[in-house]
PDB file of C-alpha atoms in Angstrom:
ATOM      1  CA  UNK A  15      20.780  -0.603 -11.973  1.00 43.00           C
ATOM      2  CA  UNK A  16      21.066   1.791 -15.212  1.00 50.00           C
ATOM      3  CA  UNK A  17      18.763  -0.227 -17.367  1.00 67.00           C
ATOM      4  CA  UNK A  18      15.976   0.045 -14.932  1.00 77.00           C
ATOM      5  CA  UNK A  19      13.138   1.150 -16.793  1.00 87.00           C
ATOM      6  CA  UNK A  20      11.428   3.743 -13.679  1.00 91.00           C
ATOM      7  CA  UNK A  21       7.787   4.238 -15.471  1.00 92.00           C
ATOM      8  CA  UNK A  22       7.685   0.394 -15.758  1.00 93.00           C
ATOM      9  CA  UNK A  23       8.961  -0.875 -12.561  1.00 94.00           C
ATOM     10  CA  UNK A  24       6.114   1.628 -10.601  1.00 96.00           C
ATOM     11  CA  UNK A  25       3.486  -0.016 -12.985  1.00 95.00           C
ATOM     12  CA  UNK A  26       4.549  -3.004 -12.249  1.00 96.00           C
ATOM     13  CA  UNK A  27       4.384  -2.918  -8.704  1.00 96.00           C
ATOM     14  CA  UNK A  28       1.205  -0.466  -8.398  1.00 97.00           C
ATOM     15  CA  UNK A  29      -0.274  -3.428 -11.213  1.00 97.00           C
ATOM     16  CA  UNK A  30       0.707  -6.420  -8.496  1.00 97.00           C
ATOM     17  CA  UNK A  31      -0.700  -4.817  -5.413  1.00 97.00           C
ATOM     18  CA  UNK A  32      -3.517  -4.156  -7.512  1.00 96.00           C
ATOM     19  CA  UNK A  33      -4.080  -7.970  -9.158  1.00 95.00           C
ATOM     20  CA  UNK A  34      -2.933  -9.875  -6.113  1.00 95.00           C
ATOM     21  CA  UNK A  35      -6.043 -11.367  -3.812  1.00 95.00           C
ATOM     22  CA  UNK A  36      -6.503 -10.737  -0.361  1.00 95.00           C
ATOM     23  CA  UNK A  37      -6.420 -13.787   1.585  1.00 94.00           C
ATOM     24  CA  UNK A  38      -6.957 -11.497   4.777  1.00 91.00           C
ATOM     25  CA  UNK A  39      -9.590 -10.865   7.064  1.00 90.00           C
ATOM     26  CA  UNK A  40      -8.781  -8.098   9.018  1.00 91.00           C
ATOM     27  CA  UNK A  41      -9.587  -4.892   7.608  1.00 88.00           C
ATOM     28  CA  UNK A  42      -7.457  -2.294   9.866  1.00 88.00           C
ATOM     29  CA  UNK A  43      -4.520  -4.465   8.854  1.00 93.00           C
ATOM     30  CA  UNK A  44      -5.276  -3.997   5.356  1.00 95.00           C
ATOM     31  CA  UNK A  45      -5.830   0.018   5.705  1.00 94.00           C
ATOM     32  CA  UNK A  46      -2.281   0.028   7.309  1.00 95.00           C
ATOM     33  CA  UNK A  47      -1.247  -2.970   5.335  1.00 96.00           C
ATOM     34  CA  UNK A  48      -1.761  -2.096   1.440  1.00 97.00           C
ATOM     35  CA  UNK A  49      -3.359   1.254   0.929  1.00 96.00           C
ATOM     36  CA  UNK A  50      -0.632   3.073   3.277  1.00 97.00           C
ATOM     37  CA  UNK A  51       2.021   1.482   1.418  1.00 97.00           C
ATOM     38  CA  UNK A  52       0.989   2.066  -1.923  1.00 98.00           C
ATOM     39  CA  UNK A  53      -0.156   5.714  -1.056  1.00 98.00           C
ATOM     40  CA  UNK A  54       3.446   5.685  -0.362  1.00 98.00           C
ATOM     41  CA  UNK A  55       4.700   4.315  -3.111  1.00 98.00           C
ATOM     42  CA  UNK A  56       2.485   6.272  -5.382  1.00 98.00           C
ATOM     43  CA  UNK A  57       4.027   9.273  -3.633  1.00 97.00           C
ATOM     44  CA  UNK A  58       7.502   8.333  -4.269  1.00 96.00           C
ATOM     45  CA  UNK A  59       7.058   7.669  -8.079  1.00 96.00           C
ATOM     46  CA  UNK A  60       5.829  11.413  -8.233  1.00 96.00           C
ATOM     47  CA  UNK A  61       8.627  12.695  -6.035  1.00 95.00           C
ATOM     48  CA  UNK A  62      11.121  10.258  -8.341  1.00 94.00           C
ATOM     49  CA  UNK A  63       9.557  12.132 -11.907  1.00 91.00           C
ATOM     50  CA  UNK A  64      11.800  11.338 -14.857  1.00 85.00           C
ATOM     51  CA  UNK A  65      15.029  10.850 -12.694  1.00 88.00           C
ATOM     52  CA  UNK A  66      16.356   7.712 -12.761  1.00 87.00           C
ATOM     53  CA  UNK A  67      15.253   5.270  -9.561  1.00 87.00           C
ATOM     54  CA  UNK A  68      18.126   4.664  -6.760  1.00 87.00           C
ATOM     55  CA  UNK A  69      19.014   1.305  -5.779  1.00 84.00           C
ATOM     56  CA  UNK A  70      17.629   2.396  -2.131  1.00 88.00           C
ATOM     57  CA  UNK A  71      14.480   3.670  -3.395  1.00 91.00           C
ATOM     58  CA  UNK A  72      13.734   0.986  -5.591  1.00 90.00           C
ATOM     59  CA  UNK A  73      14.657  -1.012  -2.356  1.00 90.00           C
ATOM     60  CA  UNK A  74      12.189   1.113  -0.322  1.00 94.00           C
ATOM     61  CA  UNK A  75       9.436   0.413  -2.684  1.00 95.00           C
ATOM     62  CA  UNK A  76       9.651  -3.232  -3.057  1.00 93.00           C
ATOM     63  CA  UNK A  77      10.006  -3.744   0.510  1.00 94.00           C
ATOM     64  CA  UNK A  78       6.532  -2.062   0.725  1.00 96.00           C
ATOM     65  CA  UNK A  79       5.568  -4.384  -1.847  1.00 96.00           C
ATOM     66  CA  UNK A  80       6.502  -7.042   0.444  1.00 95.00           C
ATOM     67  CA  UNK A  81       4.416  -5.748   2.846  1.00 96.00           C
ATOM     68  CA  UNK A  82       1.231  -5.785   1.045  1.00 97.00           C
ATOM     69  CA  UNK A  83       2.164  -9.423   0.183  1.00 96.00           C
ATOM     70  CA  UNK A  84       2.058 -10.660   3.475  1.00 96.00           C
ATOM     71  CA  UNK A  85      -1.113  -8.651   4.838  1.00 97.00           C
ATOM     72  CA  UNK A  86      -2.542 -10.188   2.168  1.00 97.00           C
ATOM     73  CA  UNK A  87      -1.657 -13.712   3.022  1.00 96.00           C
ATOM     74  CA  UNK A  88      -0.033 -14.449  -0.651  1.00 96.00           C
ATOM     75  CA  UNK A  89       1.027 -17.588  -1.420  1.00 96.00           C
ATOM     76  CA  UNK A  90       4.689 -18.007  -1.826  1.00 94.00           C
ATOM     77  CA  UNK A  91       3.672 -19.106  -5.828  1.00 95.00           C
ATOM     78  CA  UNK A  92       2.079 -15.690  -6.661  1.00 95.00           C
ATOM     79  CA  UNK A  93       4.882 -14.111  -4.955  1.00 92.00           C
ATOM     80  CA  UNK A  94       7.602 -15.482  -6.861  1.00 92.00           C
ATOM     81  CA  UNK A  95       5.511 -15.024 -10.046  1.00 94.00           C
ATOM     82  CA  UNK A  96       4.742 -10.936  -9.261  1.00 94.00           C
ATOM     83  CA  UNK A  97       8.242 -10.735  -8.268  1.00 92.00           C
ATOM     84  CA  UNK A  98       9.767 -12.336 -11.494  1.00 92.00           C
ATOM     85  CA  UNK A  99       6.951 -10.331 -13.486  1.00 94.00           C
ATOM     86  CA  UNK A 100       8.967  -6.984 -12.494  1.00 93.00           C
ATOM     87  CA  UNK A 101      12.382  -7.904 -13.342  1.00 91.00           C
ATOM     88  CA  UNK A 102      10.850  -8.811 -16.595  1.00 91.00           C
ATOM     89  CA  UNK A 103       9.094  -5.591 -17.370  1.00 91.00           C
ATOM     90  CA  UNK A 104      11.602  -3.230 -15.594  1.00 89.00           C
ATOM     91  CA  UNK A 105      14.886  -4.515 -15.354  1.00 83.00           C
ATOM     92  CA  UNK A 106      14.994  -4.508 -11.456  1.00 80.00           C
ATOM     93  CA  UNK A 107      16.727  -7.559 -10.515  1.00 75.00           C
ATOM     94  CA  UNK A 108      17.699  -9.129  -7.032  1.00 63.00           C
ATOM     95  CA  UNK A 109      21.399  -9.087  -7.782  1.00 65.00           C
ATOM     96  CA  UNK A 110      21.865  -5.599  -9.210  1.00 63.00           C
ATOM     97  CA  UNK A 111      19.607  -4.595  -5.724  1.00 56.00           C
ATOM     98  CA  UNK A 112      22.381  -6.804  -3.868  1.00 52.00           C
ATOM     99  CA  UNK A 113      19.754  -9.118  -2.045  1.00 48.00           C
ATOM    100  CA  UNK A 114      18.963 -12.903  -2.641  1.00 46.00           C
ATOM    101  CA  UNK A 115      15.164 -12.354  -1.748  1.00 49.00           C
ATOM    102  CA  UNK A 116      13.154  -9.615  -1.694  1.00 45.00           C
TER     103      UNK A 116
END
């Protein structure tokens, strides 16, 4: 978890909520669906600063990520490739997080 690159693993996931589509159709799901939790994830990148991310924050911010993903409907494909997109750019990875799937 040392190598985790903070400013890039917040772009990352502010950049997939961002690109992925909304397959959706209802529209108080998606207020409490994908603006609350990036709101809150925007929130904990300024409360994080320049310290280094924990494993349970980074936790607590992908499992918001997770549940953008499924208000919007994405398909498994996109998923995987978002999810494989920040352990790229970041160095967050499943195993150093200690979970098989996020």
């Amino acid at each position: 978890m040392t190598d985790i690159d903070t400013t890039a693993f917040f772009g990352a996931v502010l950049k997939t909520i961002a690109s992925t589509r909304n397959h959706g159709t209802d529209r108080a799901g998606f207020a409490s669906g994908v603006v609350e939790p990036a709101a809150r994830i925007r929130a904990l990148e300024k409360e994080i600063g320049e310290r280094r991310l924990s494993p349970a924050e980074a936790e607590e911010v992908l499992a918001l990520l997770e549940t953008t993903f499924r208000t919007k409907h994405t398909p498994d494909e996109e998923h995987e490739y978002y999810l494989r997109y920040i352990e790229k750019v970041s160095g967050v990875s499943r195993a150093s997080l200690g979970v098989s799937g996020w």
